[in-house]
Amino acid sequence: QKNVGILAMEIYFPPTCIRQEVLEAHDGASKGKYTIGLGQDCMAFCTEVEDVISMSLTAVTSLLEKYGVDPKQIGRLEVGSETVIDKSKSIKTFLMQIFEETGNTDIEGVDSTNACYDGTAALFNCVNWVESSSWDGCYGLVVCTDSAVYAEGPARPTGGAAAIAMLIGPDAPIAFESKFRGSHMSHAYDFYKPNLASEYPVVDGKLSQTCYLMALDSCYTRFCQKYEKLEGKQFSIDDADYFVFHSPYNKLVQKSFARLWFDDFLRNASSVDEAAKQKLAPFSTLTGDESYQSRDLEKAAQQVSKPSYDAKVVPATLIPKQVGNMYTASIYAAFASLIHNKHSSLAGQRVLMFSYGSGLAATMFSFRLRGGQLPFTLSNIANVMNVGEKLKTRHEFPPEKFVKTMKLMEHRYGGKDFVTSKDCSLLAPGTYYLTEVDSMYRRFYAKK
Ligand code: ACO
């Protein structure tokens, strides 16, 4: 198959959100800590009528409807999520309700789990299937769905929630350059969820930042090696038009791109000009460990990479800044931002993607963008996602109401025998919502 990749996308995030400026004041953090320090504007969250299943039901039905895809045409469905609702029954099986109605139960795939990386694992599974000899000509469908919530404390402002659905097949406008992939996987306790009675992770914030940057270096090195072996020339930042990162919060994305500049400097790549070389030279003798701890290096690298950051990274930061960390959906929401902002000028361009999941698993890979054929064109994807409208029609909660919602969700997590308020007044038409969890923990949803 040629140009296998993403044919269509849809994104859903809850219409309920809190502004970071407001949360910052409420938490007693110093002014600017969440907005400038973390680089975040707003954070979406599920109320008691939404969860990862309802969000994914919404995203999948909307994608099928808006692109006119018959549910019978789906042959593989993979879900990436780290939000555990059931330790055995996959989220994919909940989504089967959509397909069973049409008589299609011949759909391979279940869920993948490893922190924020699961969506990428699911995507690779689908792309590999379409490229394989077991492909039956049907479409693949990938769903990333997560509700990121943290206990009260410094990590709380780095939450978020969303579901993204992506249709996979050949002749895609978002085509994989499958030969160029660099991974780094290792054992770390940076962020994990050992307490099965709680939705909140155990997180070592500082360690998670270092693990992320180390994985980035390692993946970039391997990506470059593979590129160089196959293309016979050195890869540098100049060879990609845009960079899309998993985005727990925007500051880490700024630091990551700066780090790639430092990597290019150390590799003596042509992308780093004389002026930048001079600014980075004092740091060339640092050991790896020292380089992750050096504030001066961080500052210098951010400074030299700033114009390039504005051009190659900023277009892919809108949704993560406005919605927050969506775990598995974060990197694809960042990519969706790029399509939203630049869809008319993206044909022919290369996008470098960095996916990271704590624990840890990480891959760098690339897309080559193409015009595509209706309904699978970049402009139509931007139309369908309608990101501007979705952001505009949200409802901001005051902090007291947000905290109250978090408390209720804590109480409800893992619970049974309750009905929700069924209040869907804030949800857009077509949105699924949770109505009841019965005495056997069976979950029931309705569609607005
Ligand atoms: N104005 C401007 N900037 C400020 C202010 C202020 N008033 N106050 C603090 N800052 C800056 C700090 O200098 C720092 O920026 P820097 O890193 O460039 O120096 C930034 O704001 C954050 O401040 P810290 O004190 O470092 O924040 P804290 O330790 O309280 O928490 C953290 C941040 C670790 C990210 C926390 O929110 C967390 O644990 N989040 C979850 C883990 C996470 O997302 N890890 C990322 C990879 S793993 C994953 O995706 C889940």
Coordinates of C-alpha atoms and ligand atoms in Angstrom, one line a residue:
Q1 CA 0.0 0.0 0.0
K2 CA 1.2 3.5 -0.7
N3 CA 1.0 6.6 1.5
V4 CA -0.6 4.8 4.4
G5 CA -1.6 7.2 7.2
I6 CA -4.4 9.4 8.6
L7 CA -7.3 10.0 6.2
A8 CA -9.6 11.9 8.6
M9 CA -9.6 13.2 12.2
E10 CA -12.2 14.4 14.7
I11 CA -11.5 15.8 18.2
Y12 CA -13.8 16.2 21.1
F13 CA -13.1 17.9 24.4
P14 CA -15.5 18.7 27.3
P15 CA -17.1 22.2 27.0
T16 CA -16.4 22.6 30.7
C17 CA -13.1 24.3 31.6
I18 CA -11.2 26.6 34.0
R19 CA -8.9 29.4 33.2
Q20 CA -5.3 28.9 34.5
E21 CA -5.1 32.5 35.7
V22 CA -8.2 31.9 37.9
L23 CA -6.9 28.5 39.2
E24 CA -3.5 30.0 39.9
A25 CA -5.0 32.7 42.1
H26 CA -7.3 30.2 43.8
D27 CA -4.4 27.8 44.5
G28 CA -2.3 30.6 46.0
A29 CA 0.4 30.1 43.4
S30 CA 2.5 33.1 42.5
K31 CA 1.0 35.2 39.6
G32 CA 2.1 33.8 36.3
K33 CA 3.2 30.4 37.5
Y34 CA 0.6 28.4 35.5
T35 CA 0.2 30.8 32.6
I36 CA 3.9 31.8 32.0
G37 CA 5.7 29.2 34.1
L38 CA 3.8 26.2 32.7
G39 CA 2.7 28.1 29.6
Q40 CA -1.0 27.1 29.9
D41 CA -4.1 29.1 29.2
C42 CA -7.0 26.9 30.1
M43 CA -7.9 23.4 31.3
A44 CA -10.8 21.2 30.3
F45 CA -12.2 18.5 32.6
C46 CA -15.1 16.0 32.6
T47 CA -18.0 16.6 34.9
E48 CA -20.0 13.7 36.3
V49 CA -21.8 13.2 33.0
E50 CA -18.7 12.6 30.9
D51 CA -15.9 10.1 30.9
V52 CA -13.4 8.5 28.5
I53 CA -16.1 6.2 27.1
S54 CA -18.7 8.9 26.4
M55 CA -16.0 11.2 24.9
S56 CA -14.8 8.4 22.5
L57 CA -18.4 7.5 21.6
T58 CA -18.9 11.1 20.6
A59 CA -15.6 11.4 18.6
V60 CA -16.2 8.2 16.7
T61 CA -19.8 8.7 15.7
S62 CA -19.0 12.3 14.7
L63 CA -16.1 11.2 12.5
L64 CA -18.2 8.5 10.7
E65 CA -21.0 10.9 10.2
K66 CA -19.1 14.0 9.1
Y67 CA -16.9 12.1 6.6
G68 CA -19.7 9.9 5.4
V69 CA -17.9 6.7 6.4
D70 CA -20.2 3.6 6.7
P71 CA -19.5 1.8 10.0
K72 CA -19.4 -1.4 7.9
Q73 CA -16.1 -0.1 6.3
I74 CA -14.2 -0.4 9.5
G75 CA -12.0 -3.5 9.9
R76 CA -9.8 -2.6 12.8
L77 CA -10.4 -0.4 15.8
E78 CA -7.6 0.4 18.3
V79 CA -8.0 2.5 21.4
G80 CA -5.2 4.1 23.3
S81 CA -6.0 5.2 26.9
E82 CA -4.5 5.3 30.3
T83 CA -7.7 6.1 32.1
V84 CA -8.8 2.8 33.7
I85 CA -12.5 2.2 34.0
D86 CA -12.3 -1.5 33.9
K87 CA -9.3 -3.8 34.4
S88 CA -10.5 -6.3 31.9
K89 CA -13.2 -5.0 29.5
S90 CA -11.6 -2.7 26.9
I91 CA -13.0 0.7 25.9
K92 CA -13.0 -0.7 22.4
T93 CA -15.8 -3.1 23.3
F94 CA -18.0 -0.2 24.5
L95 CA -17.4 1.5 21.1
M96 CA -18.6 -1.7 19.4
Q97 CA -22.1 -0.6 20.1
I98 CA -21.8 1.8 17.2
F99 CA -20.8 -1.0 14.8
E100 CA -23.0 -3.8 16.0
E101 CA -26.0 -1.8 15.1
T102 CA -25.0 -2.1 11.4
G103 CA -24.2 -5.8 11.7
N104 CA -20.4 -5.2 11.6
T105 CA -18.7 -7.2 14.4
D106 CA -15.7 -8.2 12.3
I107 CA -13.4 -5.6 13.7
E108 CA -9.9 -6.5 15.1
G109 CA -8.0 -4.7 17.8
V110 CA -8.4 -3.9 21.5
D111 CA -6.9 -1.3 23.9
S112 CA -3.2 -0.4 24.4
T113 CA -1.9 1.1 27.7
N114 CA 1.3 2.8 28.7
A115 CA 0.7 6.4 29.9
C116 CA 0.5 9.0 27.2
Y117 CA 2.2 6.7 24.6
D118 CA -0.8 4.4 24.1
G119 CA -2.4 6.4 21.3
T120 CA 0.9 6.1 19.3
A121 CA 1.0 2.3 20.0
A122 CA -2.6 2.1 18.7
L123 CA -1.8 4.2 15.6
F124 CA 1.3 2.1 14.7
N125 CA -0.8 -1.1 15.1
C126 CA -3.4 0.2 12.6
V127 CA -0.8 1.5 10.1
N128 CA 1.1 -1.7 10.3
W129 CA -2.1 -3.7 9.7
V130 CA -2.9 -1.7 6.6
E131 CA 0.6 -2.2 5.3
S132 CA 0.5 -6.0 6.1
S133 CA -0.7 -9.1 4.2
S134 CA -3.6 -9.5 6.6
W135 CA -5.2 -6.2 5.5
D136 CA -8.7 -6.8 4.1
G137 CA -9.2 -3.5 2.3
C138 CA -11.2 -1.9 5.2
Y139 CA -10.3 1.2 7.1
G140 CA -8.6 1.2 10.5
L141 CA -9.8 3.5 13.2
V142 CA -7.7 4.8 16.1
V143 CA -9.1 6.4 19.2
C144 CA -7.1 8.3 21.9
T145 CA -9.2 9.1 24.9
D146 CA -8.2 10.3 28.4
S147 CA -9.2 12.3 31.3
A148 CA -6.1 13.7 33.0
V149 CA -6.7 14.6 36.6
Y150 CA -4.2 15.1 39.4
A151 CA -4.6 15.4 43.2
E152 CA -4.5 18.9 44.6
G153 CA -0.9 20.2 44.5
P154 CA 1.6 21.4 41.9
A155 CA 0.5 18.8 39.2
R156 CA -3.2 19.7 39.3
P157 CA -2.9 22.5 36.7
T158 CA -1.4 20.0 34.2
G159 CA -4.7 18.1 33.8
G160 CA -7.0 18.1 30.8
A161 CA -9.4 15.8 28.9
A162 CA -10.2 14.9 25.3
A163 CA -10.9 12.2 22.8
I164 CA -9.5 12.0 19.2
A165 CA -10.6 9.6 16.5
M166 CA -8.4 9.0 13.4
L167 CA -9.3 7.1 10.3
I168 CA -6.4 5.0 8.8
G169 CA -5.9 3.8 5.2
P170 CA -3.8 4.2 2.0
D171 CA -3.5 7.3 -0.1
A172 CA -3.8 9.5 3.0
P173 CA -3.2 13.2 3.2
I174 CA -1.2 12.6 6.4
A175 CA 1.2 9.8 5.2
F176 CA 3.7 8.0 7.4
E177 CA 7.3 8.0 6.5
S178 CA 7.4 4.5 8.0
K179 CA 11.1 3.9 7.5
F180 CA 12.1 6.8 9.8
R181 CA 11.3 5.9 13.4
G182 CA 13.4 6.2 16.5
S183 CA 12.3 4.7 19.8
H184 CA 13.5 4.7 23.3
M185 CA 11.9 2.5 25.9
S186 CA 13.1 1.9 29.5
H187 CA 12.1 1.3 33.1
A188 CA 11.4 4.4 35.2
Y189 CA 9.1 5.4 38.0
D190 CA 8.4 9.0 36.8
F191 CA 4.6 8.8 36.6
Y192 CA 2.5 5.7 37.3
K193 CA -0.8 4.6 38.7
P194 CA -0.2 1.9 41.2
N195 CA -3.2 2.8 43.4
L196 CA -6.1 1.1 41.7
A197 CA -8.6 2.7 43.9
S198 CA -7.7 6.2 42.7
E199 CA -7.8 7.9 39.3
Y200 CA -4.8 10.0 40.3
P201 CA -1.2 9.1 39.4
V202 CA 1.8 9.0 41.6
V203 CA 4.2 11.5 40.0
D204 CA 7.8 12.6 40.4
G205 CA 7.5 15.8 38.5
K206 CA 11.2 16.7 38.2
L207 CA 12.1 13.1 37.2
S208 CA 9.4 13.0 34.6
Q209 CA 10.8 16.2 33.0
T210 CA 14.3 14.7 32.8
C211 CA 13.0 11.3 31.5
Y212 CA 11.1 13.2 28.8
L213 CA 14.1 15.1 27.7
M214 CA 16.4 12.1 27.8
A215 CA 13.9 10.1 25.7
L216 CA 13.7 13.0 23.3
D217 CA 17.5 13.0 22.8
S218 CA 17.7 9.3 22.4
C219 CA 14.8 9.1 19.9
Y220 CA 16.2 12.1 17.9
T221 CA 19.6 10.4 17.6
R222 CA 18.1 7.2 16.3
F223 CA 15.7 9.0 14.0
C224 CA 18.7 10.9 12.5
Q225 CA 20.7 7.7 12.2
K226 CA 17.9 6.0 10.3
Y227 CA 17.4 9.0 8.1
E228 CA 21.1 9.3 7.3
K229 CA 21.4 5.6 6.5
L230 CA 18.5 5.6 4.1
E231 CA 18.9 9.1 2.6
G232 CA 22.7 9.3 2.6
K233 CA 22.8 12.8 4.1
Q234 CA 22.7 14.3 7.5
F235 CA 19.3 15.2 9.1
S236 CA 18.8 18.5 10.9
I237 CA 16.0 20.7 12.2
D238 CA 16.0 22.3 8.8
D239 CA 14.7 19.1 7.2
A240 CA 11.3 19.3 9.0
D241 CA 8.8 22.1 8.5
Y242 CA 7.0 21.5 11.8
F243 CA 7.6 19.8 15.1
V244 CA 4.8 18.3 17.2
F245 CA 5.4 17.2 20.8
H246 CA 3.5 15.4 23.4
S247 CA 2.4 18.3 25.5
P248 CA 1.9 17.9 29.2
Y249 CA 2.2 21.7 29.4
N250 CA 3.6 24.2 27.0
K251 CA 6.8 25.1 28.9
L252 CA 8.1 21.5 28.4
V253 CA 7.5 21.8 24.6
Q254 CA 9.6 25.0 24.5
K255 CA 12.4 23.3 26.4
S256 CA 12.1 20.2 24.1
F257 CA 12.5 22.2 20.9
A258 CA 15.4 24.1 22.5
R259 CA 17.0 20.7 23.3
L260 CA 16.8 19.6 19.7
W261 CA 18.8 22.8 18.8
F262 CA 21.4 21.8 21.4
D263 CA 21.4 18.3 19.9
D264 CA 22.0 19.7 16.4
F265 CA 24.8 21.9 17.8
L266 CA 26.5 18.9 19.3
R267 CA 26.1 17.0 16.0
N268 CA 27.6 19.9 14.2
A269 CA 24.5 20.1 11.9
S270 CA 24.1 22.8 9.3
S271 CA 20.9 24.2 10.9
V272 CA 23.0 25.9 13.7
D273 CA 24.4 29.2 12.5
E274 CA 27.6 30.8 13.8
A275 CA 25.9 33.1 16.2
A276 CA 24.0 30.2 17.8
K277 CA 27.2 28.2 17.9
Q278 CA 28.9 30.9 19.9
K279 CA 26.0 31.0 22.4
L280 CA 26.0 27.2 22.9
A281 CA 29.8 26.7 22.9
P282 CA 30.2 27.1 26.7
F283 CA 28.0 24.0 27.2
S284 CA 29.7 21.6 24.8
T285 CA 31.7 20.0 27.5
L286 CA 28.9 19.2 29.9
T287 CA 28.2 15.6 30.6
G288 CA 24.7 14.3 29.7
D289 CA 23.5 14.5 33.3
E290 CA 24.9 18.0 33.8
S291 CA 23.2 19.2 30.6
Y292 CA 19.7 18.2 31.8
Q293 CA 20.3 20.2 35.0
S294 CA 21.9 23.3 33.6
R295 CA 19.5 26.3 33.8
D296 CA 22.0 28.4 31.8
L297 CA 22.0 25.9 28.9
E298 CA 18.2 25.8 29.0
K299 CA 18.0 29.6 28.7
A300 CA 20.7 29.9 26.0
A301 CA 19.1 27.1 23.9
Q302 CA 15.6 28.6 24.3
Q303 CA 17.0 32.0 23.2
V304 CA 18.7 30.8 20.1
S305 CA 15.8 28.6 19.0
K306 CA 13.1 31.2 19.6
P307 CA 12.6 32.4 15.9
S308 CA 12.6 28.8 14.8
Y309 CA 10.2 27.8 17.6
D310 CA 7.8 30.5 16.5
A311 CA 7.8 29.3 13.0
K312 CA 8.0 25.5 13.4
V313 CA 6.3 24.7 16.8
V314 CA 3.8 27.5 17.8
P315 CA 1.2 26.5 15.1
A316 CA 1.0 23.1 16.9
T317 CA 0.4 24.5 20.4
L318 CA -3.1 25.9 20.4
I319 CA -5.3 23.0 21.7
P320 CA -2.8 21.7 24.3
K321 CA -2.5 25.3 25.7
Q322 CA -6.3 25.7 25.8
V323 CA -7.4 22.2 26.9
G324 CA -4.4 21.0 28.9
N325 CA -2.7 17.6 29.0
M326 CA -5.0 15.1 27.3
Y327 CA -2.5 12.2 27.9
T328 CA -2.8 9.9 24.8
A329 CA -4.6 12.6 22.8
S330 CA -2.1 15.4 23.6
I331 CA 0.3 14.9 20.7
Y332 CA -2.6 14.4 18.2
A333 CA -4.4 17.4 19.6
A334 CA -1.1 19.3 19.0
F335 CA -1.1 18.0 15.5
A336 CA -4.8 18.9 15.0
S337 CA -3.8 22.5 16.0
L338 CA -1.3 22.5 13.2
I339 CA -3.9 21.4 10.7
H340 CA -6.4 24.0 12.1
N341 CA -3.8 26.8 11.7
K342 CA -2.0 25.9 8.5
H343 CA -4.2 23.4 6.5
S344 CA -4.0 25.4 3.3
S345 CA -0.2 25.5 3.1
L346 CA 0.8 22.1 4.4
A347 CA 0.9 20.0 1.2
G348 CA 4.4 18.7 0.6
Q349 CA 5.7 19.5 4.1
R350 CA 7.3 17.2 6.6
V351 CA 6.1 17.1 10.2
L352 CA 8.3 15.5 13.0
M353 CA 6.3 13.9 15.8
F354 CA 7.6 13.1 19.3
S355 CA 5.4 10.8 21.4
Y356 CA 6.2 10.2 25.1
G357 CA 4.6 8.1 27.8
S358 CA 5.9 7.8 31.3
G359 CA 7.2 4.5 32.6
L360 CA 8.5 4.9 29.8
A361 CA 8.0 4.5 26.1
A362 CA 8.8 7.1 23.4
T363 CA 9.0 7.3 19.6
M364 CA 9.9 10.0 17.1
F365 CA 8.4 9.5 13.7
S366 CA 7.4 11.7 10.7
F367 CA 4.6 12.5 8.4
R368 CA 4.7 13.8 4.9
L369 CA 1.6 15.9 4.2
R370 CA -0.3 15.8 0.9
G371 CA -3.3 17.5 -0.6
G372 CA -5.6 14.5 -0.5
Q373 CA -8.9 13.8 -2.2
L374 CA -12.3 14.8 -0.8
P375 CA -13.6 14.1 1.8
F376 CA -10.1 13.2 3.0
T377 CA -8.2 16.5 2.5
L378 CA -6.4 18.7 5.0
S379 CA -8.8 21.5 4.6
N380 CA -11.8 19.3 5.1
I381 CA -10.2 17.8 8.3
A382 CA -9.8 21.4 9.5
N383 CA -13.5 22.1 8.7
V384 CA -14.8 19.0 10.4
M385 CA -12.8 19.5 13.6
N386 CA -14.0 23.1 13.8
V387 CA -11.6 23.8 16.6
G388 CA -12.2 27.5 16.7
E389 CA -15.9 27.1 17.3
K390 CA -15.4 24.3 19.9
L391 CA -13.1 26.5 21.9
K392 CA -15.3 29.5 21.7
T393 CA -18.5 27.8 23.0
R394 CA -17.0 26.5 26.2
H395 CA -18.2 27.3 29.7
E396 CA -15.7 28.5 32.3
F397 CA -16.2 27.2 35.8
P398 CA -15.2 29.2 38.9
P399 CA -12.6 27.4 41.0
E400 CA -14.9 26.5 43.8
K401 CA -17.2 24.7 41.3
F402 CA -14.2 23.0 39.7
V403 CA -12.9 21.7 43.0
K404 CA -16.4 20.5 43.9
T405 CA -16.5 18.6 40.6
M406 CA -13.1 17.0 41.2
K407 CA -14.3 15.8 44.7
L408 CA -17.5 14.3 43.2
M409 CA -15.5 12.5 40.5
E410 CA -13.1 11.2 43.2
H411 CA -16.1 9.8 45.0
R412 CA -17.6 8.3 41.9
Y413 CA -14.4 6.7 40.6
G414 CA -14.7 2.9 40.8
G415 CA -18.2 3.3 42.2
K416 CA -21.5 1.5 41.4
D417 CA -25.2 1.9 41.9
F418 CA -25.7 5.6 41.1
V419 CA -27.5 7.7 38.6
T420 CA -25.9 10.9 37.4
S421 CA -27.7 14.3 37.2
K422 CA -28.2 13.5 33.5
D423 CA -27.7 17.3 33.1
C424 CA -26.5 17.7 29.5
S425 CA -27.4 21.3 29.2
L426 CA -23.8 22.4 28.6
L427 CA -23.1 19.7 26.0
A428 CA -23.4 20.2 22.3
P429 CA -26.0 18.2 20.4
G430 CA -24.7 14.8 19.4
T431 CA -22.6 14.4 22.6
Y432 CA -22.8 11.2 24.5
Y433 CA -23.2 11.3 28.3
L434 CA -23.2 9.0 31.3
T435 CA -26.7 8.4 32.9
E436 CA -26.2 5.5 35.2
V437 CA -23.9 2.9 36.7
D438 CA -26.0 0.0 38.0
S439 CA -25.4 -2.4 40.9
M440 CA -23.4 -4.7 38.6
Y441 CA -21.1 -1.7 37.6
R442 CA -22.7 -1.7 34.1
R443 CA -22.5 1.7 32.5
F444 CA -25.2 3.4 30.5
Y445 CA -25.0 6.3 28.2
A446 CA -27.4 8.5 26.3
K447 CA -26.9 10.8 23.3
K448 CA -28.0 14.4 23.4
Ligands
ACO1 N1 5.9 33.5 36.9 C1 6.5 32.9 35.9 N2 7.0 31.7 36.0 C2 7.0 31.0 37.2 C3 6.4 31.6 38.3 C4 5.8 32.9 38.2 N3 5.2 33.5 39.2 N4 6.5 30.7 39.3 C5 7.1 29.6 38.9 N5 7.4 29.8 37.6 C6 8.0 28.9 36.6 C7 9.2 28.1 37.2 O1 10.4 28.8 37.1 C8 9.2 26.9 36.3 O2 9.7 27.2 35.0 P1 11.1 26.6 34.6 O3 11.0 25.1 34.6 O4 11.3 27.2 33.3 O5 12.1 27.1 35.6 C9 7.7 26.6 36.1 O6 7.1 27.9 36.4 C10 7.1 25.5 37.0 O7 7.5 25.8 38.3 P2 8.0 24.7 39.2 O8 8.3 25.3 40.6 O9 9.1 23.9 38.6 O10 6.7 23.8 39.3 P3 6.3 22.7 40.2 O11 7.5 21.8 40.6 O12 5.5 23.2 41.3 O13 5.4 21.8 39.2 C11 5.4 20.2 37.4 C12 5.6 21.6 37.8 C13 6.6 19.3 37.9 C14 5.4 20.1 35.9 C15 4.1 19.6 38.0 O14 3.0 20.4 37.5 C16 3.9 18.2 37.6 O15 4.3 17.3 38.3 N6 3.1 17.9 36.6 C17 2.8 16.5 36.1 C18 3.9 15.8 35.5 C19 4.2 16.1 34.1 O16 3.3 16.6 33.4 N7 5.4 15.7 33.6 C20 5.7 15.9 32.2 C21 6.1 14.6 31.4 S1 5.2 13.2 31.9 C22 3.5 13.4 31.4 O17 3.2 13.7 30.3 C23 2.5 13.2 32.5

